[in-house]
PDB file of C-alpha atoms in Angstrom:
ATOM      1  CA  UNK C  29      92.430  80.724  99.437  1.00 43.00           C
ATOM      2  CA  UNK C  30      96.449  81.113  99.345  1.00 54.00           C
ATOM      3  CA  UNK C  31      95.870  82.924  94.848  1.00 73.00           C
ATOM      4  CA  UNK C  32      94.855  86.354  95.906  1.00 85.00           C
ATOM      5  CA  UNK C  33      96.497  88.443  98.475  1.00 83.00           C
ATOM      6  CA  UNK C  34      93.781  90.549  99.155  1.00 85.00           C
ATOM      7  CA  UNK C  35      91.561  86.866 100.116  1.00 80.00           C
ATOM      8  CA  UNK C  36      94.173  85.917 101.794  1.00 82.00           C
ATOM      9  CA  UNK C  37      94.428  85.594 105.796  1.00 78.00           C
ATOM     10  CA  UNK C  38      98.149  87.522 105.731  1.00 87.00           C
ATOM     11  CA  UNK C  39      95.794  90.157 104.303  1.00 82.00           C
ATOM     12  CA  UNK C  40      92.447  90.587 106.352  1.00 81.00           C
ATOM     13  CA  UNK C  41      94.656  89.089 109.234  1.00 79.00           C
ATOM     14  CA  UNK C  42      98.143  90.070 109.625  1.00 83.00           C
ATOM     15  CA  UNK C  43      98.297  93.248 107.896  1.00 87.00           C
ATOM     16  CA  UNK C  44      98.776  95.152 111.335  1.00 87.00           C
ATOM     17  CA  UNK C  45      98.106  98.735 112.426  1.00 88.00           C
ATOM     18  CA  UNK C  46     100.153 100.667 113.950  1.00 88.00           C
ATOM     19  CA  UNK C  47      99.617 101.262 117.257  1.00 88.00           C
ATOM     20  CA  UNK C  48      97.518  98.944 117.421  1.00 86.00           C
ATOM     21  CA  UNK C  49     100.838  97.163 117.372  1.00 85.00           C
ATOM     22  CA  UNK C  50     102.980  99.831 119.666  1.00 89.00           C
ATOM     23  CA  UNK C  51     100.232  99.201 121.952  1.00 85.00           C
ATOM     24  CA  UNK C  52     100.199  95.623 122.158  1.00 81.00           C
ATOM     25  CA  UNK C  53     104.217  96.417 122.666  1.00 85.00           C
ATOM     26  CA  UNK C  54     104.157  98.952 125.097  1.00 85.00           C
ATOM     27  CA  UNK C  55     104.214  96.485 128.429  1.00 81.00           C
ATOM     28  CA  UNK C  56     108.470  95.982 126.330  1.00 82.00           C
ATOM     29  CA  UNK C  57     109.292  99.284 126.257  1.00 83.00           C
ATOM     30  CA  UNK C  58     108.829 100.236 129.508  1.00 82.00           C
ATOM     31  CA  UNK C  59     112.450  98.002 130.191  1.00 82.00           C
ATOM     32  CA  UNK C  60     113.636  98.556 126.336  1.00 82.00           C
ATOM     33  CA  UNK C  61     113.686 102.035 124.362  1.00 84.00           C
ATOM     34  CA  UNK C  62     113.129 102.058 121.069  1.00 86.00           C
ATOM     35  CA  UNK C  63     115.869 101.618 119.723  1.00 86.00           C
ATOM     36  CA  UNK C  64     116.682  98.968 121.580  1.00 86.00           C
ATOM     37  CA  UNK C  65     113.816  96.912 120.954  1.00 87.00           C
ATOM     38  CA  UNK C  66     114.504  97.727 116.732  1.00 87.00           C
ATOM     39  CA  UNK C  67     118.099  95.960 117.639  1.00 87.00           C
ATOM     40  CA  UNK C  68     116.767  93.142 119.834  1.00 86.00           C
ATOM     41  CA  UNK C  69     114.495  92.392 116.266  1.00 88.00           C
ATOM     42  CA  UNK C  70     117.374  92.977 114.721  1.00 90.00           C
ATOM     43  CA  UNK C  71     119.242  89.627 116.462  1.00 89.00           C
ATOM     44  CA  UNK C  72     116.963  88.085 116.414  1.00 86.00           C
ATOM     45  CA  UNK C  73     116.196  88.251 112.609  1.00 89.00           C
ATOM     46  CA  UNK C  74     120.442  87.643 112.037  1.00 89.00           C
ATOM     47  CA  UNK C  75     119.373  84.093 115.069  1.00 86.00           C
ATOM     48  CA  UNK C  76     116.852  83.079 111.788  1.00 87.00           C
ATOM     49  CA  UNK C  77     118.993  83.889 108.946  1.00 89.00           C
ATOM     50  CA  UNK C  78     121.716  82.104 110.928  1.00 88.00           C
ATOM     51  CA  UNK C  79     119.964  78.882 110.981  1.00 84.00           C
ATOM     52  CA  UNK C  80     117.985  78.790 107.639  1.00 83.00           C
ATOM     53  CA  UNK C  81     121.320  79.498 105.781  1.00 86.00           C
ATOM     54  CA  UNK C  82     122.575  76.585 108.794  1.00 84.00           C
ATOM     55  CA  UNK C  83     120.322  73.653 107.627  1.00 80.00           C
ATOM     56  CA  UNK C  84     121.020  75.312 103.608  1.00 82.00           C
ATOM     57  CA  UNK C  85     117.013  77.182 103.320  1.00 81.00           C
ATOM     58  CA  UNK C  86     116.309  78.818 100.168  1.00 85.00           C
ATOM     59  CA  UNK C  87     116.061  82.329 101.270  1.00 88.00           C
ATOM     60  CA  UNK C  88     112.437  82.874 101.089  1.00 86.00           C
ATOM     61  CA  UNK C  89     112.393  79.692 103.462  1.00 85.00           C
ATOM     62  CA  UNK C  90     113.591  81.786 105.650  1.00 88.00           C
ATOM     63  CA  UNK C  91     111.763  85.094 105.551  1.00 91.00           C
ATOM     64  CA  UNK C  92     108.718  82.688 105.673  1.00 88.00           C
ATOM     65  CA  UNK C  93     110.063  82.025 109.421  1.00 86.00           C
ATOM     66  CA  UNK C  94     110.988  85.750 110.293  1.00 89.00           C
ATOM     67  CA  UNK C  95     107.825  86.629 109.786  1.00 90.00           C
ATOM     68  CA  UNK C  96     105.222  83.586 111.970  1.00 87.00           C
ATOM     69  CA  UNK C  97     108.144  85.052 114.422  1.00 86.00           C
ATOM     70  CA  UNK C  98     107.464  88.483 114.585  1.00 87.00           C
ATOM     71  CA  UNK C  99     103.892  87.602 114.096  1.00 86.00           C
ATOM     72  CA  UNK C 100     104.057  85.207 117.034  1.00 82.00           C
ATOM     73  CA  UNK C 101     105.838  88.225 119.444  1.00 80.00           C
ATOM     74  CA  UNK C 102     102.815  90.427 117.595  1.00 83.00           C
ATOM     75  CA  UNK C 103     100.188  89.311 119.742  1.00 80.00           C
ATOM     76  CA  UNK C 104     102.722  88.136 122.655  1.00 77.00           C
ATOM     77  CA  UNK C 105     104.963  90.919 124.747  1.00 77.00           C
ATOM     78  CA  UNK C 106     109.132  89.728 124.869  1.00 73.00           C
ATOM     79  CA  UNK C 107     109.143  89.950 128.351  1.00 66.00           C
ATOM     80  CA  UNK C 108     106.457  87.310 128.972  1.00 60.00           C
ATOM     81  CA  UNK C 109     108.131  84.479 127.311  1.00 56.00           C
ATOM     82  CA  UNK C 110     111.418  83.158 128.655  1.00 50.00           C
ATOM     83  CA  UNK C 111     114.151  82.554 126.941  1.00 44.00           C
ATOM     84  CA  UNK C 112     113.043  78.680 126.217  1.00 42.00           C
ATOM     85  CA  UNK C 113     110.426  80.856 123.299  1.00 44.00           C
ATOM     86  CA  UNK C 114     112.936  83.389 122.589  1.00 48.00           C
ATOM     87  CA  UNK C 115     114.908  81.552 120.955  1.00 46.00           C
ATOM     88  CA  UNK C 116     112.856  78.644 120.539  1.00 50.00           C
ATOM     89  CA  UNK C 117     110.554  80.289 118.428  1.00 49.00           C
ATOM     90  CA  UNK C 118     112.425  80.796 114.899  1.00 46.00           C
ATOM     91  CA  UNK C 119     113.691  77.303 115.236  1.00 49.00           C
ATOM     92  CA  UNK C 120     110.215  75.661 115.131  1.00 51.00           C
ATOM     93  CA  UNK C 121     108.881  78.361 112.939  1.00 51.00           C
ATOM     94  CA  UNK C 122     111.230  76.778 110.706  1.00 51.00           C
ATOM     95  CA  UNK C 123     110.180  73.441 111.429  1.00 50.00           C
ATOM     96  CA  UNK C 124     106.461  74.323 110.561  1.00 49.00           C
ATOM     97  CA  UNK C 125     107.265  75.212 106.990  1.00 49.00           C
ATOM     98  CA  UNK C 126     106.865  72.272 104.300  1.00 46.00           C
ATOM     99  CA  UNK C 127     108.190  73.341 100.714  1.00 50.00           C
ATOM    100  CA  UNK C 128     111.967  72.756 101.683  1.00 52.00           C
ATOM    101  CA  UNK C 129     110.994  69.062 103.130  1.00 56.00           C
ATOM    102  CA  UNK C 130     111.716  67.903 106.132  1.00 59.00           C
ATOM    103  CA  UNK C 131     114.236  68.600 108.425  1.00 62.00           C
ATOM    104  CA  UNK C 132     115.076  65.836 110.987  1.00 65.00           C
ATOM    105  CA  UNK C 133     115.042  66.782 114.652  1.00 67.00           C
ATOM    106  CA  UNK C 134     118.390  65.435 114.881  1.00 73.00           C
ATOM    107  CA  UNK C 135     119.496  67.746 112.893  1.00 74.00           C
ATOM    108  CA  UNK C 136     117.306  70.700 113.794  1.00 74.00           C
ATOM    109  CA  UNK C 137     118.698  70.043 117.159  1.00 73.00           C
ATOM    110  CA  UNK C 138     122.125  69.962 115.712  1.00 77.00           C
ATOM    111  CA  UNK C 139     122.097  73.397 113.755  1.00 78.00           C
ATOM    112  CA  UNK C 140     120.937  75.281 116.821  1.00 77.00           C
ATOM    113  CA  UNK C 141     123.507  74.284 119.026  1.00 76.00           C
ATOM    114  CA  UNK C 142     125.788  74.748 116.188  1.00 79.00           C
ATOM    115  CA  UNK C 143     124.538  77.828 115.430  1.00 79.00           C
ATOM    116  CA  UNK C 144     124.003  79.731 119.043  1.00 77.00           C
ATOM    117  CA  UNK C 145     127.022  77.918 120.489  1.00 77.00           C
ATOM    118  CA  UNK C 146     129.859  79.091 117.033  1.00 77.00           C
ATOM    119  CA  UNK C 147     127.992  82.762 116.796  1.00 79.00           C
ATOM    120  CA  UNK C 148     125.867  83.602 119.637  1.00 77.00           C
ATOM    121  CA  UNK C 149     127.346  82.726 122.357  1.00 71.00           C
ATOM    122  CA  UNK C 150     128.170  85.604 123.582  1.00 76.00           C
ATOM    123  CA  UNK C 151     123.911  86.541 124.646  1.00 72.00           C
ATOM    124  CA  UNK C 152     123.431  82.704 125.145  1.00 73.00           C
ATOM    125  CA  UNK C 153     126.277  81.932 126.553  1.00 67.00           C
ATOM    126  CA  UNK C 154     124.658  78.313 127.790  1.00 71.00           C
ATOM    127  CA  UNK C 155     124.309  74.483 126.272  1.00 68.00           C
ATOM    128  CA  UNK C 156     121.401  75.112 123.745  1.00 65.00           C
ATOM    129  CA  UNK C 157     119.351  72.262 126.229  1.00 63.00           C
ATOM    130  CA  UNK C 158     115.642  72.113 124.410  1.00 64.00           C
ATOM    131  CA  UNK C 159     115.182  68.411 122.599  1.00 66.00           C
ATOM    132  CA  UNK C 160     112.435  68.338 120.462  1.00 66.00           C
ATOM    133  CA  UNK C 161     109.341  67.751 122.663  1.00 65.00           C
ATOM    134  CA  UNK C 162     110.154  71.354 123.809  1.00 66.00           C
ATOM    135  CA  UNK C 163     109.689  72.078 120.077  1.00 67.00           C
ATOM    136  CA  UNK C 164     106.575  70.818 119.820  1.00 69.00           C
ATOM    137  CA  UNK C 165     105.317  72.302 122.526  1.00 69.00           C
ATOM    138  CA  UNK C 166     106.404  75.998 121.586  1.00 70.00           C
ATOM    139  CA  UNK C 167     104.411  75.066 118.238  1.00 72.00           C
ATOM    140  CA  UNK C 168     100.861  75.142 119.528  1.00 69.00           C
ATOM    141  CA  UNK C 169     102.032  78.168 120.925  1.00 71.00           C
ATOM    142  CA  UNK C 170     102.858  79.516 118.160  1.00 74.00           C
ATOM    143  CA  UNK C 171      99.649  77.894 115.631  1.00 73.00           C
ATOM    144  CA  UNK C 172      97.468  79.020 118.054  1.00 71.00           C
ATOM    145  CA  UNK C 173      98.658  82.412 118.859  1.00 71.00           C
ATOM    146  CA  UNK C 174      98.762  83.242 114.756  1.00 74.00           C
ATOM    147  CA  UNK C 175      95.005  81.531 114.054  1.00 72.00           C
ATOM    148  CA  UNK C 176      96.916  78.979 112.541  1.00 77.00           C
ATOM    149  CA  UNK C 177      97.035  81.653 109.280  1.00 71.00           C
ATOM    150  CA  UNK C 178      99.658  79.882 107.533  1.00 79.00           C
ATOM    151  CA  UNK C 179     100.030  81.708 104.904  1.00 80.00           C
ATOM    152  CA  UNK C 180     102.833  84.432 103.361  1.00 87.00           C
ATOM    153  CA  UNK C 181     103.271  86.621 100.463  1.00 90.00           C
ATOM    154  CA  UNK C 182     106.468  87.931 100.286  1.00 94.00           C
ATOM    155  CA  UNK C 183     107.503  90.752  97.765  1.00 96.00           C
ATOM    156  CA  UNK C 184     110.268  89.213  96.108  1.00 95.00           C
ATOM    157  CA  UNK C 185     107.202  87.762  93.439  1.00 93.00           C
ATOM    158  CA  UNK C 186     106.084  91.932  92.772  1.00 95.00           C
ATOM    159  CA  UNK C 187     110.090  93.007  93.216  1.00 95.00           C
ATOM    160  CA  UNK C 188     110.743  90.876  89.837  1.00 94.00           C
ATOM    161  CA  UNK C 189     107.130  91.641  87.949  1.00 93.00           C
ATOM    162  CA  UNK C 190     108.313  95.793  88.306  1.00 94.00           C
ATOM    163  CA  UNK C 191     111.703  95.486  87.515  1.00 94.00           C
ATOM    164  CA  UNK C 192     111.372  93.226  83.839  1.00 92.00           C
ATOM    165  CA  UNK C 193     108.469  96.212  83.557  1.00 92.00           C
ATOM    166  CA  UNK C 194     111.299  98.522  83.638  1.00 88.00           C
ATOM    167  CA  UNK C 195     113.870  96.733  81.517  1.00 84.00           C
ATOM    168  CA  UNK C 196     116.586  96.618  84.485  1.00 77.00           C
ATOM    169  CA  UNK C 197     116.962  93.610  85.910  1.00 77.00           C
ATOM    170  CA  UNK C 198     120.748  93.223  86.129  1.00 82.00           C
ATOM    171  CA  UNK C 199     121.758  96.731  86.821  1.00 85.00           C
ATOM    172  CA  UNK C 200     119.072  96.864  90.179  1.00 92.00           C
ATOM    173  CA  UNK C 201     117.886  93.392  90.732  1.00 93.00           C
ATOM    174  CA  UNK C 202     120.419  91.954  93.455  1.00 94.00           C
ATOM    175  CA  UNK C 203     120.538  95.560  94.939  1.00 95.00           C
ATOM    176  CA  UNK C 204     116.423  94.876  95.773  1.00 96.00           C
ATOM    177  CA  UNK C 205     116.462  91.754  96.547  1.00 96.00           C
ATOM    178  CA  UNK C 206     118.731  92.594  99.442  1.00 95.00           C
ATOM    179  CA  UNK C 207     116.911  95.606 100.788  1.00 97.00           C
ATOM    180  CA  UNK C 208     114.027  93.080 100.382  1.00 97.00           C
ATOM    181  CA  UNK C 209     115.372  90.876 102.769  1.00 96.00           C
ATOM    182  CA  UNK C 210     117.133  93.585 105.059  1.00 95.00           C
ATOM    183  CA  UNK C 211     113.492  95.151 105.658  1.00 96.00           C
ATOM    184  CA  UNK C 212     112.359  91.265 107.467  1.00 95.00           C
ATOM    185  CA  UNK C 213     114.318  93.090 110.689  1.00 94.00           C
ATOM    186  CA  UNK C 214     111.926  95.663 110.769  1.00 94.00           C
ATOM    187  CA  UNK C 215     108.126  95.891 111.353  1.00 92.00           C
ATOM    188  CA  UNK C 216     107.331  96.694 107.879  1.00 96.00           C
ATOM    189  CA  UNK C 217     106.569  92.575 106.924  1.00 94.00           C
ATOM    190  CA  UNK C 218     102.948  93.504 109.359  1.00 92.00           C
ATOM    191  CA  UNK C 219     102.490  96.838 107.994  1.00 94.00           C
ATOM    192  CA  UNK C 220     102.512  96.894 104.783  1.00 96.00           C
ATOM    193  CA  UNK C 221     100.783  94.511 101.867  1.00 95.00           C
ATOM    194  CA  UNK C 222     104.850  93.633  99.854  1.00 95.00           C
ATOM    195  CA  UNK C 223     104.176  95.189  96.258  1.00 95.00           C
ATOM    196  CA  UNK C 224     104.446  98.498  98.141  1.00 96.00           C
ATOM    197  CA  UNK C 225     107.552  97.508 100.244  1.00 97.00           C
ATOM    198  CA  UNK C 226     108.926  95.701  96.737  1.00 97.00           C
ATOM    199  CA  UNK C 227     108.069  99.329  95.295  1.00 97.00           C
ATOM    200  CA  UNK C 228     109.928 100.750  98.161  1.00 97.00           C
ATOM    201  CA  UNK C 229     113.001  98.955  98.289  1.00 97.00           C
ATOM    202  CA  UNK C 230     113.243  99.423  93.839  1.00 96.00           C
ATOM    203  CA  UNK C 231     113.187 103.311  94.896  1.00 96.00           C
ATOM    204  CA  UNK C 232     116.159 103.043  97.114  1.00 96.00           C
ATOM    205  CA  UNK C 233     118.221 100.743  94.762  1.00 96.00           C
ATOM    206  CA  UNK C 234     117.200 103.640  91.870  1.00 94.00           C
ATOM    207  CA  UNK C 235     118.410 106.267  93.869  1.00 94.00           C
ATOM    208  CA  UNK C 236     121.618 103.940  94.859  1.00 94.00           C
ATOM    209  CA  UNK C 237     122.169 102.589  91.622  1.00 92.00           C
ATOM    210  CA  UNK C 238     121.262 106.810  90.404  1.00 91.00           C
ATOM    211  CA  UNK C 239     118.733 105.588  88.198  1.00 91.00           C
ATOM    212  CA  UNK C 240     116.280 107.599  87.544  1.00 90.00           C
ATOM    213  CA  UNK C 241     112.838 106.078  87.898  1.00 90.00           C
ATOM    214  CA  UNK C 242     110.721 109.706  88.534  1.00 90.00           C
ATOM    215  CA  UNK C 243     108.085 108.996  85.646  1.00 91.00           C
ATOM    216  CA  UNK C 244     108.070 105.107  86.369  1.00 93.00           C
ATOM    217  CA  UNK C 245     107.069 105.698  89.587  1.00 92.00           C
ATOM    218  CA  UNK C 246     104.676 108.694  88.467  1.00 91.00           C
ATOM    219  CA  UNK C 247     102.798 106.264  86.056  1.00 91.00           C
ATOM    220  CA  UNK C 248     102.369 104.031  89.070  1.00 92.00           C
ATOM    221  CA  UNK C 249      98.446 104.006  90.409  1.00 88.00           C
ATOM    222  CA  UNK C 250      99.470 103.824  94.103  1.00 92.00           C
ATOM    223  CA  UNK C 251     100.217 105.969  97.236  1.00 92.00           C
ATOM    224  CA  UNK C 252     103.841 106.836  96.745  1.00 92.00           C
ATOM    225  CA  UNK C 253     103.452 108.502 100.611  1.00 94.00           C
ATOM    226  CA  UNK C 254     102.486 104.845 101.734  1.00 95.00           C
ATOM    227  CA  UNK C 255     105.758 104.039  99.761  1.00 95.00           C
ATOM    228  CA  UNK C 256     107.922 107.279 100.952  1.00 95.00           C
ATOM    229  CA  UNK C 257     107.177 106.439 104.752  1.00 96.00           C
ATOM    230  CA  UNK C 258     108.184 102.041 104.012  1.00 97.00           C
ATOM    231  CA  UNK C 259     111.884 104.267 102.369  1.00 97.00           C
ATOM    232  CA  UNK C 260     111.710 106.146 105.602  1.00 96.00           C
ATOM    233  CA  UNK C 261     111.675 103.145 107.688  1.00 96.00           C
ATOM    234  CA  UNK C 262     114.716 101.524 106.011  1.00 96.00           C
ATOM    235  CA  UNK C 263     116.800 104.567 106.106  1.00 95.00           C
ATOM    236  CA  UNK C 264     116.631 104.136 109.941  1.00 93.00           C
ATOM    237  CA  UNK C 265     116.847 100.259 110.181  1.00 94.00           C
ATOM    238  CA  UNK C 266     119.724 100.750 108.602  1.00 93.00           C
ATOM    239  CA  UNK C 267     120.935 103.645 110.512  1.00 90.00           C
ATOM    240  CA  UNK C 268     120.595 101.402 114.135  1.00 87.00           C
ATOM    241  CA  UNK C 269     122.111  98.848 112.151  1.00 89.00           C
ATOM    242  CA  UNK C 270     125.434 101.061 111.413  1.00 86.00           C
ATOM    243  CA  UNK C 271     126.106 101.778 115.757  1.00 82.00           C
ATOM    244  CA  UNK C 272     124.712  98.598 115.945  1.00 85.00           C
ATOM    245  CA  UNK C 273     127.487  95.959 117.938  1.00 79.00           C
ATOM    246  CA  UNK C 274     126.059  92.666 119.348  1.00 78.00           C
ATOM    247  CA  UNK C 275     128.949  91.030 120.766  1.00 80.00           C
ATOM    248  CA  UNK C 276     128.330  93.997 122.872  1.00 79.00           C
ATOM    249  CA  UNK C 277     125.108  94.828 123.827  1.00 80.00           C
ATOM    250  CA  UNK C 278     123.113  92.452 123.421  1.00 80.00           C
ATOM    251  CA  UNK C 279     123.997  90.138 126.514  1.00 77.00           C
ATOM    252  CA  UNK C 280     122.606  93.084 128.569  1.00 79.00           C
ATOM    253  CA  UNK C 281     119.905  93.944 126.579  1.00 79.00           C
ATOM    254  CA  UNK C 282     118.009  90.664 127.565  1.00 77.00           C
ATOM    255  CA  UNK C 283     119.333  91.366 130.738  1.00 77.00           C
ATOM    256  CA  UNK C 284     116.764  94.487 131.147  1.00 74.00           C
ATOM    257  CA  UNK C 285     114.084  92.654 130.867  1.00 70.00           C
ATOM    258  CA  UNK C 286     112.460  90.627 133.152  1.00 60.00           C
ATOM    259  CA  UNK C 287     112.373  86.846 133.604  1.00 60.00           C
ATOM    260  CA  UNK C 288     109.153  85.037 133.712  1.00 51.00           C
ATOM    261  CA  UNK C 289     108.764  82.103 136.884  1.00 51.00           C
ATOM    262  CA  UNK C 290     108.630  79.321 137.006  1.00 46.00           C
ATOM    263  CA  UNK C 291     105.055  77.453 136.855  1.00 43.00           C
ATOM    264  CA  UNK C 292     103.906  76.339 140.805  1.00 47.00           C
ATOM    265  CA  UNK C 293     104.734  73.504 141.670  1.00 45.00           C
ATOM    266  CA  UNK C 294     104.317  70.636 144.883  1.00 38.00           C
ATOM    267  CA  UNK C 295     106.848  69.428 146.165  1.00 42.00           C
ATOM    268  CA  UNK C 296     106.147  65.735 144.383  1.00 41.00           C
ATOM    269  CA  UNK C 297     106.563  67.764 140.702  1.00 41.00           C
ATOM    270  CA  UNK C 298     109.766  69.375 141.584  1.00 41.00           C
ATOM    271  CA  UNK C 299     111.835  66.062 142.597  1.00 41.00           C
ATOM    272  CA  UNK C 300     109.989  64.491 139.764  1.00 39.00           C
ATOM    273  CA  UNK C 301     110.344  67.291 136.769  1.00 42.00           C
ATOM    274  CA  UNK C 302     113.246  68.834 138.888  1.00 41.00           C
ATOM    275  CA  UNK C 303     115.409  69.272 135.410  1.00 43.00           C
ATOM    276  CA  UNK C 304     112.564  71.011 132.886  1.00 40.00           C
ATOM    277  CA  UNK C 305     111.014  73.171 135.433  1.00 37.00           C
ATOM    278  CA  UNK C 306     114.808  74.581 135.352  1.00 38.00           C
ATOM    279  CA  UNK C 307     115.531  74.665 131.783  1.00 37.00           C
ATOM    280  CA  UNK C 308     112.456  76.472 131.116  1.00 34.00           C
ATOM    281  CA  UNK C 309     114.166  79.545 133.287  1.00 36.00           C
ATOM    282  CA  UNK C 310     117.011  78.970 131.889  1.00 38.00           C
ATOM    283  CA  UNK C 311     117.629  83.540 131.209  1.00 35.00           C
TER     284      UNK C 311
END
């Protein structure tokens, strides 16, 4: 049901409890500090953003791809997946989407190769070795782990409604929209309904623009404690982001993560599929 958020798979299956999310993440946090995990979230979201911009996709499509990536790793530890999935999950999430039209296989592979080489070679120094058969294989893992829940509600539409109701569209909308974009570098899209994220982003924009909107917020029938929780996460994101130099830090973080062992093969399999096995186990 795409027309009603409260009856959609987004709300019924993918607004998660924070304790459950952190429980799933404990295996990662044995090797990574909480600060490093935050920075990894920022980095992978930046990769998806760069790829989407290279393909000239709309921001909401890029945001949907980022949500798919986060849903995938909300159910699966980063440590069990080699760079094959870390690199191809954001690529494939963009391919899964149909709302922007079909992207040719050649164009998708070319875009991934170009983006990783020109913007993220410090993290992925080896050339992009994967082809469409690898990406299509990744699609099955992605869809299975998400239980085929492809409906995603974003904060953009409620944000537009709130700003118009406030009567400050020109003053607040550009900044609040950018803050919404930045929230996809956090877990907020997994933990809160999008209308709450929109309100929190609007609140931050009001503070930055020195717009007194206390009366407007006071008239809302919403749990302001949750809005303040979201605002604290947004402020923490900017604090982490400000001190994050991915060119200097990300390679060390990726190297800290254990590399999965390739599945055992017979000698015959190794001789015929050696190149594929080697590509899967690269880090």
